[in-house]
mmCIF file of C-alpha atoms in Angstrom:
data_model
loop_
_atom_site.group_PDB
_atom_site.id
_atom_site.type_symbol
_atom_site.label_atom_id
_atom_site.label_comp_id
_atom_site.label_asym_id
_atom_site.label_seq_id
_atom_site.Cartn_x
_atom_site.Cartn_y
_atom_site.Cartn_z
ATOM 1 C CA UNK W 914 -52.323 -75.682 -52.260
ATOM 2 C CA UNK W 915 -53.390 -73.102 -54.587
ATOM 3 C CA UNK W 916 -51.762 -71.719 -57.281
ATOM 4 C CA UNK W 917 -51.885 -67.837 -56.430
ATOM 5 C CA UNK W 918 -49.829 -69.295 -53.194
ATOM 6 C CA UNK W 919 -47.238 -72.061 -56.017
ATOM 7 C CA UNK W 920 -46.600 -68.937 -57.330
ATOM 8 C CA UNK W 921 -46.222 -66.288 -54.090
ATOM 9 C CA UNK W 922 -43.456 -69.724 -52.854
ATOM 10 C CA UNK W 923 -41.597 -70.008 -55.866
ATOM 11 C CA UNK W 924 -40.354 -66.600 -56.125
ATOM 12 C CA UNK W 925 -39.947 -66.485 -52.117
ATOM 13 C CA UNK W 926 -42.488 -63.927 -51.721
ATOM 14 C CA UNK W 927 -43.757 -65.208 -47.950
ATOM 15 C CA UNK W 928 -45.684 -68.329 -46.507
ATOM 16 C CA UNK W 929 -48.242 -69.949 -48.363
ATOM 17 C CA UNK W 930 -51.877 -69.065 -47.514
ATOM 18 C CA UNK W 931 -52.377 -72.331 -45.261
ATOM 19 C CA UNK W 932 -51.555 -73.301 -41.914
ATOM 20 C CA UNK W 933 -49.889 -76.481 -40.704
ATOM 21 C CA UNK W 934 -53.241 -78.433 -39.076
ATOM 22 C CA UNK W 935 -53.548 -81.349 -36.416
ATOM 23 C CA UNK W 936 -51.298 -84.378 -35.571
ATOM 24 C CA UNK W 937 -49.156 -86.934 -37.118
ATOM 25 C CA UNK W 938 -47.210 -89.435 -35.251
ATOM 26 C CA UNK W 939 -43.867 -90.411 -36.369
ATOM 27 C CA UNK W 940 -40.314 -92.795 -34.975
ATOM 28 C CA UNK W 941 -37.363 -90.490 -35.326
ATOM 29 C CA UNK W 942 -34.067 -92.734 -36.528
ATOM 30 C CA UNK W 943 -30.953 -93.194 -34.921
ATOM 31 C CA UNK W 944 -30.062 -89.961 -36.964
ATOM 32 C CA UNK W 945 -32.910 -87.767 -35.532
ATOM 33 C CA UNK W 946 -34.293 -87.627 -39.334
ATOM 34 C CA UNK W 947 -38.295 -87.831 -39.767
ATOM 35 C CA UNK W 948 -40.085 -86.460 -43.494
ATOM 36 C CA UNK W 949 -42.829 -84.058 -42.784
ATOM 37 C CA UNK W 950 -46.302 -84.707 -44.788
ATOM 38 C CA UNK W 951 -46.021 -84.292 -47.973
ATOM 39 C CA UNK W 952 -48.889 -81.244 -47.171
ATOM 40 C CA UNK W 953 -46.863 -79.557 -44.374
ATOM 41 C CA UNK W 954 -43.963 -79.620 -46.407
ATOM 42 C CA UNK W 955 -45.812 -77.949 -49.029
ATOM 43 C CA UNK W 956 -45.695 -74.856 -46.566
ATOM 44 C CA UNK W 957 -42.318 -74.787 -46.068
ATOM 45 C CA UNK W 958 -41.641 -72.441 -48.794
ATOM 46 C CA UNK W 959 -39.272 -72.274 -51.761
ATOM 47 C CA UNK W 960 -36.142 -72.507 -49.958
ATOM 48 C CA UNK W 961 -36.306 -75.831 -48.361
ATOM 49 C CA UNK W 962 -35.096 -74.210 -45.019
ATOM 50 C CA UNK W 963 -36.571 -74.243 -41.225
ATOM 51 C CA UNK W 964 -35.593 -72.976 -38.044
ATOM 52 C CA UNK W 965 -35.658 -75.420 -35.604
ATOM 53 C CA UNK W 966 -36.179 -73.708 -31.845
ATOM 54 C CA UNK W 967 -36.464 -74.848 -28.122
ATOM 55 C CA UNK W 968 -39.591 -74.173 -27.234
ATOM 56 C CA UNK W 969 -39.179 -71.276 -24.571
ATOM 57 C CA UNK W 970 -42.445 -73.030 -22.187
ATOM 58 C CA UNK W 971 -43.198 -76.427 -23.208
ATOM 59 C CA UNK W 972 -40.747 -79.392 -23.481
ATOM 60 C CA UNK W 973 -41.141 -79.206 -27.784
ATOM 61 C CA UNK W 974 -39.483 -78.731 -30.619
ATOM 62 C CA UNK W 975 -40.506 -75.300 -33.083
ATOM 63 C CA UNK W 976 -40.390 -76.352 -37.190
ATOM 64 C CA UNK W 977 -41.071 -72.549 -38.760
ATOM 65 C CA UNK W 978 -40.912 -71.653 -42.212
ATOM 66 C CA UNK W 979 -37.746 -69.515 -42.998
ATOM 67 C CA UNK W 980 -38.938 -66.711 -44.273
ATOM 68 C CA UNK W 981 -41.418 -66.867 -41.284
ATOM 69 C CA UNK W 982 -37.692 -66.493 -39.286
ATOM 70 C CA UNK W 983 -36.439 -63.918 -41.086
ATOM 71 C CA UNK W 984 -39.469 -61.897 -41.032
ATOM 72 C CA UNK W 985 -39.124 -62.607 -37.209
ATOM 73 C CA UNK W 986 -35.985 -61.281 -37.077
ATOM 74 C CA UNK W 987 -35.470 -58.608 -39.181
ATOM 75 C CA UNK W 988 -38.191 -56.725 -36.435
ATOM 76 C CA UNK W 989 -35.901 -58.118 -33.212
ATOM 77 C CA UNK W 990 -32.789 -57.359 -34.770
ATOM 78 C CA UNK W 991 -34.572 -53.352 -35.381
ATOM 79 C CA UNK W 992 -36.268 -53.387 -31.601
ATOM 80 C CA UNK W 993 -33.262 -54.736 -30.128
ATOM 81 C CA UNK W 994 -30.920 -51.388 -30.764
ATOM 82 C CA UNK W 995 -33.303 -49.970 -28.284
ATOM 83 C CA UNK W 996 -35.172 -52.836 -26.715
ATOM 84 C CA UNK W 997 -33.143 -55.208 -23.455
ATOM 85 C CA UNK W 998 -36.110 -56.935 -23.331
ATOM 86 C CA UNK W 999 -36.201 -57.662 -27.355
ATOM 87 C CA UNK W 1000 -32.340 -58.249 -27.382
ATOM 88 C CA UNK W 1001 -33.109 -60.950 -24.877
ATOM 89 C CA UNK W 1002 -35.461 -62.595 -27.024
ATOM 90 C CA UNK W 1003 -32.930 -63.146 -29.903
ATOM 91 C CA UNK W 1004 -30.449 -63.858 -27.627
ATOM 92 C CA UNK W 1005 -32.813 -65.770 -26.335
ATOM 93 C CA UNK W 1006 -33.930 -67.592 -30.004
ATOM 94 C CA UNK W 1007 -29.969 -68.078 -31.575
ATOM 95 C CA UNK W 1008 -28.866 -69.876 -28.421
ATOM 96 C CA UNK W 1009 -31.883 -72.808 -28.192
ATOM 97 C CA UNK W 1010 -32.335 -72.703 -32.343
ATOM 98 C CA UNK W 1011 -30.596 -73.854 -35.701
ATOM 99 C CA UNK W 1012 -31.702 -73.527 -39.229
ATOM 100 C CA UNK W 1013 -32.344 -76.768 -40.561
ATOM 101 C CA UNK W 1014 -32.221 -77.636 -44.747
ATOM 102 C CA UNK W 1015 -35.503 -79.839 -45.867
ATOM 103 C CA UNK W 1016 -34.612 -82.390 -48.141
ATOM 104 C CA UNK W 1017 -36.374 -82.900 -51.051
ATOM 105 C CA UNK W 1018 -38.902 -85.766 -50.314
ATOM 106 C CA UNK W 1019 -39.775 -83.248 -47.262
ATOM 107 C CA UNK W 1020 -36.963 -84.874 -44.453
ATOM 108 C CA UNK W 1021 -36.183 -83.636 -41.664
ATOM 109 C CA UNK W 1022 -33.081 -84.040 -39.458
ATOM 110 C CA UNK W 1023 -33.326 -82.723 -35.888
ATOM 111 C CA UNK W 1024 -29.932 -81.669 -34.055
ATOM 112 C CA UNK W 1025 -28.739 -84.641 -31.559
ATOM 113 C CA UNK W 1026 -28.343 -80.879 -29.077
ATOM 114 C CA UNK W 1027 -31.501 -79.955 -29.700
ATOM 115 C CA UNK W 1028 -33.450 -83.520 -29.235
ATOM 116 C CA UNK W 1029 -31.052 -84.316 -25.846
ATOM 117 C CA UNK W 1030 -32.615 -80.642 -24.089
ATOM 118 C CA UNK W 1031 -35.686 -82.587 -24.004
ATOM 119 C CA UNK W 1032 -35.354 -85.721 -23.957
ATOM 120 C CA UNK W 1033 -36.301 -86.706 -27.182
ATOM 121 C CA UNK W 1034 -36.244 -89.978 -29.163
ATOM 122 C CA UNK W 1035 -38.244 -92.234 -30.861
ATOM 123 C CA UNK W 1036 -41.612 -91.628 -30.875
ATOM 124 C CA UNK W 1037 -42.650 -88.027 -31.658
ATOM 125 C CA UNK W 1038 -46.347 -86.423 -32.763
ATOM 126 C CA UNK W 1039 -45.961 -83.182 -35.453
ATOM 127 C CA UNK W 1040 -48.670 -81.524 -33.976
ATOM 128 C CA UNK W 1041 -49.639 -78.089 -36.085
ATOM 129 C CA UNK W 1042 -50.074 -75.045 -34.524
ATOM 130 C CA UNK W 1043 -51.061 -72.443 -37.815
ATOM 131 C CA UNK W 1044 -47.178 -71.112 -38.785
ATOM 132 C CA UNK W 1045 -45.530 -73.588 -36.304
ATOM 133 C CA UNK W 1046 -44.783 -77.079 -36.225
ATOM 134 C CA UNK W 1047 -44.335 -78.407 -32.736
ATOM 135 C CA UNK W 1048 -42.133 -81.934 -32.069
ATOM 136 C CA UNK W 1049 -43.383 -83.256 -29.308
ATOM 137 C CA UNK W 1050 -41.588 -86.417 -27.602
ATOM 138 C CA UNK W 1051 -44.278 -88.671 -26.842
ATOM 139 C CA UNK W 1052 -43.872 -89.274 -23.362
ATOM 140 C CA UNK W 1053 -44.039 -85.584 -23.259
ATOM 141 C CA UNK W 1054 -47.274 -85.186 -24.465
ATOM 142 C CA UNK W 1055 -49.772 -82.703 -22.391
ATOM 143 C CA UNK W 1056 -52.988 -85.464 -22.533
ATOM 144 C CA UNK W 1057 -56.510 -83.262 -24.168
ATOM 145 C CA UNK W 1058 -57.434 -83.343 -20.977
ATOM 146 C CA UNK W 1059 -55.854 -80.601 -20.257
ATOM 147 C CA UNK W 1060 -56.279 -78.393 -22.711
ATOM 148 C CA UNK W 1061 -59.449 -75.919 -21.309
ATOM 149 C CA UNK W 1062 -61.691 -73.949 -23.926
ATOM 150 C CA UNK W 1063 -60.535 -70.696 -22.638
ATOM 151 C CA UNK W 1064 -56.534 -71.979 -23.584
ATOM 152 C CA UNK W 1065 -58.276 -73.094 -26.621
ATOM 153 C CA UNK W 1066 -60.360 -69.731 -27.548
ATOM 154 C CA UNK W 1067 -56.609 -67.630 -26.709
ATOM 155 C CA UNK W 1068 -54.815 -69.617 -28.681
ATOM 156 C CA UNK W 1069 -57.093 -69.368 -31.500
ATOM 157 C CA UNK W 1070 -57.329 -65.998 -30.943
ATOM 158 C CA UNK W 1071 -52.954 -65.298 -30.816
ATOM 159 C CA UNK W 1072 -53.573 -67.245 -34.156
ATOM 160 C CA UNK W 1073 -55.689 -64.724 -35.520
ATOM 161 C CA UNK W 1074 -53.135 -61.603 -34.697
ATOM 162 C CA UNK W 1075 -50.280 -63.069 -36.227
ATOM 163 C CA UNK W 1076 -52.205 -63.870 -39.846
#
């Protein structure tokens, strides 16, 4: 992270310019705790909070930095006053997720209810997805062969739209 991003994070002024990329295989302890890789922990931001939400389409959990969640919630709340789909989305996100504090050393405890909802215990894989970390039970992780060139292209285009 460069000095400008560190200052932005310290001031709580939005996400640093980095992205979550790569894969890390970890083991959850009995309490559902793990430690974020150091380089990813640096992207969480000054609030040291994340929103953990059950993915709507895949059997995994998503961790999103708190500042990004607040931006999205503000936009959804505004849209929800007139758009039934926005209201539905806001409700689904609220029902399927929760705020989690990130410890000084990057420690995170995943709530039991969210782990149970997708059958998560033991071995997990953290996979960077631009501004989100996907946490997969190792047993549910899709094989590399299922990722097509079209899927990759679409994901990159979606990431550019978000960024």
